[in-house]
Amino acid sequence: MENAIIIRYCEIHLKGKNRGFFEKLLKENIKKSLKDFEFTFTPMHSRYLIENFNESDYDLIIDKLHKIPGIHTYSRALVVESNIEKIFEAACVLCEGKVATFKVVTNRADKTFSPNSMETSMLLGARLLDKFGNNLTVDVKNPEFTVYVDIREDGKTFVYTELVHCISGMPVGSAGKGLLLVSGGIDSPVAGYMMAKRGMKIDCLHFHSYPYTGEAAKEKVIELTRKIGEYNGGINLWVISFTHIQEAIHQYCPEEFMITLMRRFMMRIAERLAKQQNDQAIITGESLGQVASQTIESITSSNSVVTMPVLRPLIAFDKIDIIDISRKIDTYETSILPYEDCCTVFLPKFPAIKPNLERVIKAESRLDVEGLIDEAFKNVEKYEL
Ligand code: ATP
Ligand code: MG
């Protein structure tokens, strides 16, 4: 009796002629993510099989599978010869110690196997009841667990009881590349995770305002970015100093437009870096109405300085739902550590909530926009995480 992990995907089924491309990418992503472990990997019809792994690696392997976009479910299975006695033995191992209602579901890809699926389920169910009758009862409508018997064409059978849900989505790299504007807050890491989950390979850009923001704030962003990287097959983070730009805005422009103008600089810098890195979109963690800088008027103002698509996966999300996801992906505890973001430096008392674009452009005309951006690009740090 051997141990195996069956991995299944979902949306890739819908991919028609392109299906092979997605399957290959997911296969590569799984192998890359599990590169530190020993195992054999076999693509099967609509699923992958992991076998011959060290038992002591099992939990670590599962932890990795939970972070690979494109995987819908996995099952830990026993693999036996397609022989009713062997199948029964495996089913006994899985039922041992359980006190619950159950049923048996058989799927017979090997049509030469006898008895047929229905009969196999009934036979196994009856024998399991014989053996564990004090603890198990059959409930075919709403069982507490199911014994799945999957009779393959190659003379082997999987026996398992659980389908564990992973994150689903599409394989990273199947939907282009995007540059995430990442702060130390709750929202932007979640936005990055959501785009990676849809198959977009993520790069990250963070602005810091040393000495107004400290080393700890940067370390926090590095840690958050590393966590997003676990879903992204690794990640690159660029850190650009925003200090001189903020000082210039503070010195020459009306206070109410501080944040509006900062956002416009962030977008321009992001677009320039994105083009250099062949990223096809900018991603932010903005959510409509969450703060003054996220009204539709503010978004219009920052959007108008770039031509690249700006993706805002959280735009219609409530904070409470964003927090749920951030807990799930384990960024929440890091995100709520106290820190200063460059957006909190020179924060105006009364920021323009609905900035008038003409007035914003007029205010901005007091600055050497291109010169400030060129200067910012002279001081870029890159981290490969
Ligand atoms: P977050 O929780 O992501 O920090 P927030 O609610 O604090 O978001 P804002 O501070 O208005 O909202 O930022 C909106 C978006 O702008 C962020 O989600 C992020 O994409 C981007 N952003 C903000 N600060 C920075 C920064 N220092 N570097 C890079 N991007 C930033
Ligand atoms: Mg923030």
Coordinates of C-alpha atoms and ligand atoms in Angstrom, one line a residue:
M1 CA 0.0 0.0 0.0
E2 CA 1.6 3.3 -1.1
N3 CA 0.9 6.9 -0.2
A4 CA 0.0 9.4 -2.9
I5 CA -1.3 12.9 -3.2
I6 CA -3.8 13.6 -6.0
I7 CA -3.8 17.2 -7.2
R8 CA -6.8 18.6 -9.2
Y9 CA -7.4 21.8 -11.0
C10 CA -10.7 23.4 -11.9
E11 CA -11.0 26.3 -14.4
I12 CA -8.4 24.9 -16.7
H13 CA -11.0 22.4 -17.7
L14 CA -12.8 25.2 -19.5
K15 CA -9.7 26.2 -21.6
G16 CA -10.5 24.3 -24.9
K17 CA -7.5 24.3 -27.2
N18 CA -5.3 26.3 -24.8
R19 CA -5.7 23.8 -22.1
G20 CA -2.2 22.2 -22.7
F21 CA -0.5 25.6 -22.1
F22 CA -2.2 26.0 -18.7
E23 CA -1.6 22.4 -17.7
K24 CA 2.1 22.6 -18.5
L25 CA 2.4 25.9 -16.6
L26 CA 0.7 24.5 -13.5
K27 CA 2.9 21.4 -13.7
E28 CA 6.1 23.6 -13.8
N29 CA 4.8 25.8 -11.0
I30 CA 4.2 22.8 -8.8
K31 CA 7.6 21.3 -9.5
K32 CA 9.3 24.6 -8.9
S33 CA 7.5 25.0 -5.6
L34 CA 8.4 21.5 -4.4
K35 CA 12.0 21.6 -5.7
D36 CA 13.4 21.0 -2.2
F37 CA 11.6 17.6 -1.8
E38 CA 12.1 14.2 -3.2
F39 CA 9.1 12.7 -5.0
T40 CA 7.8 11.4 -8.3
F41 CA 5.4 13.4 -10.3
T42 CA 3.0 12.0 -12.9
P43 CA 0.5 14.0 -14.9
M44 CA -2.7 12.1 -15.3
H45 CA -6.0 12.9 -17.0
S46 CA -7.1 16.3 -15.4
R47 CA -4.9 15.8 -12.4
Y48 CA -1.4 15.2 -11.2
L49 CA 0.0 12.6 -8.9
I50 CA 2.7 13.0 -6.3
E51 CA 4.2 9.7 -5.1
N52 CA 7.3 8.3 -3.4
F53 CA 7.7 11.3 -1.1
N54 CA 9.2 11.1 2.4
E55 CA 6.5 10.8 4.9
S56 CA 8.2 13.4 7.1
D57 CA 7.9 16.0 4.2
Y58 CA 4.1 15.5 3.9
D59 CA 3.0 18.5 5.9
L60 CA 5.6 20.8 4.2
I61 CA 4.5 19.6 0.8
I62 CA 0.8 20.2 1.6
D63 CA 1.7 23.7 2.9
K64 CA 3.2 24.5 -0.5
L65 CA 0.2 23.1 -2.4
H66 CA -2.0 25.5 -0.5
K67 CA -0.1 28.4 -2.0
I68 CA -0.1 27.4 -5.7
P69 CA -2.7 29.3 -7.8
G70 CA -4.5 26.8 -10.1
I71 CA -4.8 23.9 -7.6
H72 CA -8.4 23.4 -6.7
T73 CA -8.3 20.4 -4.4
Y74 CA -5.9 17.6 -3.3
S75 CA -6.5 14.3 -1.6
R76 CA -4.2 12.1 0.3
A77 CA -4.7 8.6 -1.1
L78 CA -3.7 5.1 -0.6
V79 CA -2.6 3.4 -3.8
V80 CA -3.3 -0.4 -4.1
E81 CA -3.5 -3.0 -6.8
S82 CA -7.0 -3.0 -8.4
N83 CA -8.1 -6.1 -6.5
I84 CA -11.1 -6.0 -4.2
E85 CA -9.3 -7.5 -1.3
K86 CA -6.5 -4.9 -1.5
I87 CA -9.1 -2.1 -1.9
F88 CA -11.0 -3.3 1.1
E89 CA -7.7 -3.3 3.2
A90 CA -7.0 0.3 2.2
A91 CA -10.6 1.3 3.0
C92 CA -10.2 -0.3 6.4
V93 CA -7.1 1.7 7.1
L94 CA -9.0 4.9 6.4
C95 CA -12.0 3.9 8.5
E96 CA -10.1 2.8 11.5
G97 CA -10.9 4.9 14.5
K98 CA -13.7 6.8 12.9
V99 CA -17.1 7.1 14.6
A100 CA -19.4 8.5 11.9
T101 CA -21.9 8.0 9.1
F102 CA -20.3 7.2 5.7
K103 CA -20.8 6.0 2.2
V104 CA -18.6 4.5 -0.5
V105 CA -18.4 6.1 -4.0
T106 CA -16.6 4.1 -6.7
N107 CA -15.4 5.5 -10.0
R108 CA -14.2 2.8 -12.5
A109 CA -12.1 4.1 -15.4
D110 CA -11.0 0.5 -16.0
K111 CA -14.3 -0.9 -17.4
T112 CA -12.8 -4.4 -17.3
F113 CA -12.7 -4.4 -13.6
S114 CA -15.5 -6.5 -12.1
P115 CA -17.8 -5.9 -10.2
N116 CA -19.0 -2.6 -11.7
S117 CA -18.9 0.7 -9.8
M118 CA -22.3 0.4 -8.0
E119 CA -21.6 -3.2 -7.0
T120 CA -18.1 -2.3 -5.7
S121 CA -19.5 0.4 -3.5
M122 CA -22.2 -1.8 -2.1
L123 CA -19.8 -4.7 -1.5
L124 CA -17.2 -2.5 0.2
G125 CA -19.9 -0.7 2.2
A126 CA -21.3 -4.0 3.5
R127 CA -17.9 -5.3 4.4
L128 CA -16.9 -2.1 6.2
L129 CA -20.1 -2.3 8.2
D130 CA -19.4 -5.9 9.1
K131 CA -16.0 -4.9 10.4
F132 CA -16.7 -1.5 12.0
G133 CA -20.5 -1.8 12.6
N134 CA -20.2 -0.5 16.2
N135 CA -18.8 2.8 15.0
L136 CA -20.0 3.3 11.4
T137 CA -23.4 3.6 9.9
V138 CA -24.3 4.1 6.2
D139 CA -25.9 7.4 5.2
V140 CA -25.9 7.8 1.4
K141 CA -27.6 11.2 1.4
N142 CA -25.6 13.1 3.9
P143 CA -22.6 11.1 5.1
E144 CA -20.1 12.6 7.5
F145 CA -17.3 11.1 5.3
T146 CA -17.0 9.3 2.0
V147 CA -14.7 6.5 1.0
Y148 CA -13.7 7.3 -2.6
V149 CA -12.5 4.3 -4.7
D150 CA -11.0 5.4 -7.9
I151 CA -10.2 2.4 -10.1
R152 CA -7.6 3.5 -12.7
E153 CA -7.0 2.1 -16.2
D154 CA -3.4 1.0 -15.3
G155 CA -4.3 -1.7 -12.8
K156 CA -4.0 0.6 -9.7
T157 CA -6.7 2.0 -7.5
F158 CA -6.8 5.2 -5.3
V159 CA -8.7 5.0 -2.0
Y160 CA -9.2 8.2 -0.1
T161 CA -11.7 10.0 2.1
E162 CA -11.0 13.7 1.7
L163 CA -11.0 16.4 -1.0
V164 CA -9.2 19.4 0.6
H165 CA -9.8 22.8 -1.0
C166 CA -6.8 24.9 -2.0
I167 CA -6.9 28.4 -3.4
S168 CA -8.0 27.6 -7.0
G169 CA -7.5 30.4 -9.5
M170 CA -5.1 30.1 -12.5
P171 CA -1.4 29.2 -12.7
V172 CA 0.9 32.2 -12.1
G173 CA 2.4 33.3 -15.4
S174 CA -0.7 32.5 -17.4
A175 CA -2.1 36.1 -17.3
G176 CA 0.9 38.3 -17.9
K177 CA 2.9 40.4 -15.5
G178 CA 1.9 43.3 -13.3
L179 CA 3.6 45.8 -10.9
L180 CA 2.0 46.0 -7.5
L181 CA 2.2 49.2 -5.5
V182 CA 2.8 47.7 -2.1
S183 CA 2.6 49.7 1.2
G184 CA 2.9 48.3 4.7
G185 CA -0.9 48.3 5.1
I186 CA -3.5 45.6 5.0
D187 CA -4.9 46.2 1.5
S188 CA -2.0 46.1 -1.0
P189 CA -0.7 42.6 -0.1
V190 CA -4.2 41.3 -0.5
A191 CA -4.5 43.0 -3.9
G192 CA -1.2 41.3 -5.0
Y193 CA -2.3 37.9 -3.8
M194 CA -5.6 38.2 -5.7
M195 CA -3.9 39.1 -8.9
A196 CA -1.3 36.3 -8.5
K197 CA -4.3 33.9 -7.8
R198 CA -5.7 34.9 -11.2
G199 CA -2.5 34.0 -12.9
M200 CA -0.7 37.3 -13.1
K201 CA 3.0 37.2 -12.2
I202 CA 3.6 40.0 -9.7
D203 CA 6.5 42.5 -9.3
C204 CA 6.4 44.9 -6.4
L205 CA 7.2 48.6 -5.9
H206 CA 7.4 50.4 -2.6
F207 CA 8.1 54.0 -1.9
H208 CA 9.8 55.0 1.3
S209 CA 10.6 58.4 2.7
Y210 CA 13.8 58.0 4.6
P211 CA 14.5 59.6 7.2
Y212 CA 10.8 60.3 7.8
T213 CA 10.0 56.6 7.5
G214 CA 12.5 54.3 9.2
E215 CA 14.3 51.0 8.4
A216 CA 11.6 49.1 10.3
A217 CA 8.9 50.3 7.9
K218 CA 11.0 49.0 5.0
E219 CA 11.7 45.6 6.7
K220 CA 7.9 45.3 7.2
V221 CA 7.3 45.7 3.5
I222 CA 10.0 43.2 2.6
E223 CA 8.4 40.7 4.9
L224 CA 4.9 41.3 3.4
T225 CA 6.3 41.1 -0.1
R226 CA 8.0 37.8 0.8
K227 CA 4.7 36.4 1.9
I228 CA 3.0 37.4 -1.4
G229 CA 6.0 35.8 -3.1
E230 CA 5.0 32.5 -1.7
Y231 CA 1.9 32.5 -4.0
N232 CA 3.9 34.0 -6.9
G233 CA 6.8 31.6 -7.3
G234 CA 9.2 34.2 -5.7
I235 CA 9.0 37.9 -6.2
N236 CA 11.1 41.0 -7.0
L237 CA 10.7 44.2 -4.9
W238 CA 11.9 47.6 -5.9
V239 CA 12.2 50.3 -3.3
I240 CA 12.3 53.9 -4.4
S241 CA 12.9 57.0 -2.3
F242 CA 10.0 59.4 -2.3
T243 CA 11.5 61.9 0.1
H244 CA 12.5 64.7 -2.3
I245 CA 9.2 64.5 -4.2
Q246 CA 7.2 64.8 -1.0
E247 CA 9.4 67.7 0.2
A248 CA 8.9 69.5 -3.1
I249 CA 5.1 69.0 -3.1
H250 CA 5.0 70.2 0.6
Q251 CA 7.1 73.3 -0.2
Y252 CA 5.5 74.4 -3.5
C253 CA 1.9 73.2 -3.6
P254 CA -1.3 73.8 -1.7
E255 CA -1.5 71.5 1.3
E256 CA -4.9 70.1 0.4
F257 CA -3.4 68.4 -2.7
M258 CA -0.5 66.8 -1.0
I259 CA -1.9 63.2 -1.3
T260 CA -3.4 63.8 -4.7
L261 CA -0.1 64.9 -6.1
M262 CA 1.8 62.1 -4.3
R263 CA -0.5 59.6 -6.0
R264 CA 0.1 61.1 -9.4
F265 CA 3.9 60.8 -8.8
M266 CA 3.5 57.2 -7.6
M267 CA 1.6 56.3 -10.7
R268 CA 4.0 57.9 -13.1
I269 CA 7.0 56.2 -11.4
A270 CA 5.2 52.9 -11.4
E271 CA 4.4 53.1 -15.1
R272 CA 8.0 53.9 -15.9
L273 CA 9.3 51.0 -13.8
A274 CA 6.6 48.7 -15.2
K275 CA 7.7 49.4 -18.8
Q276 CA 11.3 48.8 -17.9
Q277 CA 10.4 45.4 -16.4
N278 CA 7.9 44.4 -19.1
D279 CA 5.0 44.6 -16.6
Q280 CA 1.7 45.1 -18.5
A281 CA -0.4 46.6 -15.6
I282 CA -0.2 48.6 -12.4
I283 CA -1.9 47.0 -9.4
T284 CA -3.1 48.9 -6.3
G285 CA -4.9 48.0 -3.1
E286 CA -7.4 50.9 -3.5
S287 CA -11.0 50.3 -2.4
L288 CA -13.7 52.8 -3.3
G289 CA -14.4 55.4 -0.6
Q290 CA -12.1 53.8 2.0
V291 CA -10.1 57.1 2.5
A292 CA -10.0 60.5 0.9
S293 CA -7.4 59.3 -1.7
Q294 CA -9.8 56.6 -2.9
T295 CA -12.8 58.6 -4.0
I296 CA -13.7 58.3 -7.7
E297 CA -12.5 61.9 -8.2
S298 CA -9.1 61.0 -6.6
I299 CA -8.8 57.9 -8.6
T300 CA -9.6 59.9 -11.8
S301 CA -6.8 62.3 -10.9
S302 CA -4.2 59.6 -10.3
N303 CA -5.3 57.5 -13.2
S304 CA -5.1 60.3 -15.7
V305 CA -1.3 60.5 -15.6
V306 CA -0.8 56.9 -16.9
T307 CA -1.9 55.0 -20.0
M308 CA -1.2 51.5 -18.7
P309 CA -4.2 49.6 -17.2
V310 CA -4.5 50.1 -13.5
L311 CA -6.0 47.1 -11.8
R312 CA -7.7 47.5 -8.5
P313 CA -8.9 44.1 -7.4
L314 CA -10.2 45.4 -4.1
I315 CA -12.2 48.3 -5.5
A316 CA -15.6 46.9 -4.4
F317 CA -14.4 45.1 -1.3
D318 CA -15.4 46.0 2.3
K319 CA -12.5 46.4 4.7
I320 CA -13.8 43.5 6.7
D321 CA -13.6 41.2 3.7
I322 CA -10.1 42.4 2.9
I323 CA -9.1 41.6 6.5
D324 CA -10.5 38.1 6.2
I325 CA -8.3 37.4 3.2
S326 CA -5.3 39.0 4.8
R327 CA -5.7 36.6 7.7
K328 CA -6.1 33.7 5.4
I329 CA -2.8 34.5 3.5
D330 CA -1.1 35.3 6.8
T331 CA -0.2 39.0 6.1
Y332 CA -2.6 40.5 8.6
E333 CA -0.4 40.2 11.7
T334 CA 2.5 41.8 9.8
S335 CA 0.3 44.5 8.3
I336 CA -1.0 45.7 11.6
L337 CA 2.4 46.2 13.2
P338 CA 2.8 49.9 13.9
Y339 CA 4.7 51.7 11.1
E340 CA 4.9 54.9 9.2
D341 CA 4.0 54.9 5.5
C342 CA 5.2 57.7 3.2
C343 CA 1.5 58.6 2.9
T344 CA 1.4 59.6 6.6
V345 CA 4.3 62.0 6.2
F346 CA 3.2 65.7 5.7
L347 CA -0.4 64.5 6.0
P348 CA -2.7 67.5 5.4
K349 CA -5.3 68.4 8.0
F350 CA -8.0 68.7 5.3
P351 CA -7.1 66.7 2.2
A352 CA -9.1 67.4 -0.9
I353 CA -11.6 64.6 -1.0
K354 CA -12.9 65.4 -4.4
P355 CA -9.9 67.1 -6.1
N356 CA -10.7 69.2 -9.1
L357 CA -8.5 68.0 -11.9
E358 CA -7.8 71.4 -13.4
R359 CA -6.7 72.8 -10.0
V360 CA -4.6 69.7 -9.4
I361 CA -2.8 70.2 -12.7
K362 CA -2.3 73.9 -12.0
A363 CA -0.8 73.1 -8.6
E364 CA 1.5 70.4 -10.1
S365 CA 2.8 72.9 -12.7
R366 CA 4.9 74.5 -10.0
L367 CA 7.0 71.4 -9.9
D368 CA 9.6 69.9 -12.2
V369 CA 7.8 66.7 -12.5
E370 CA 10.1 64.9 -15.0
G371 CA 13.2 66.1 -13.1
L372 CA 11.9 64.8 -9.8
I373 CA 11.1 61.4 -11.3
D374 CA 14.5 61.2 -13.0
E375 CA 16.1 61.9 -9.6
A376 CA 14.0 59.2 -7.9
F377 CA 15.2 56.6 -10.4
K378 CA 18.8 57.4 -9.4
N379 CA 18.2 55.7 -6.1
V380 CA 16.5 52.4 -6.6
E381 CA 17.1 49.3 -4.5
K382 CA 16.1 45.9 -5.7
Y383 CA 15.4 42.8 -3.6
E384 CA 14.9 39.3 -5.0
L385 CA 12.7 37.5 -2.5
Ligands
ATP1 P1 -2.8 49.8 2.1 O1 -3.5 49.0 3.2 O2 -2.5 48.9 0.9 O3 -1.6 50.6 2.6 P2 -4.4 52.0 2.4 O4 -5.8 51.7 2.9 O5 -3.5 52.4 3.5 O6 -3.9 50.8 1.6 P3 -3.6 54.3 0.8 O7 -2.6 54.6 1.8 O8 -4.5 55.3 0.3 O9 -4.6 53.1 1.3 O10 -2.9 53.6 -0.4 C1 -3.7 53.2 -1.5 C2 -2.8 52.3 -2.4 O11 -1.7 53.1 -2.8 C3 -2.2 51.1 -1.6 O12 -3.1 50.1 -1.6 C4 -1.0 50.9 -2.4 O13 -1.3 50.1 -3.6 C5 -0.5 52.3 -2.8 N1 0.5 52.8 -1.9 C6 0.3 53.5 -0.7 N2 1.4 53.8 -0.1 C7 2.4 53.2 -0.8 C8 3.8 53.2 -0.7 N3 4.5 53.7 0.3 N4 4.5 52.5 -1.7 C9 3.9 51.9 -2.7 N5 2.5 52.0 -2.9 C10 1.8 52.6 -2.0
MG2 MG -1.3 52.5 3.2

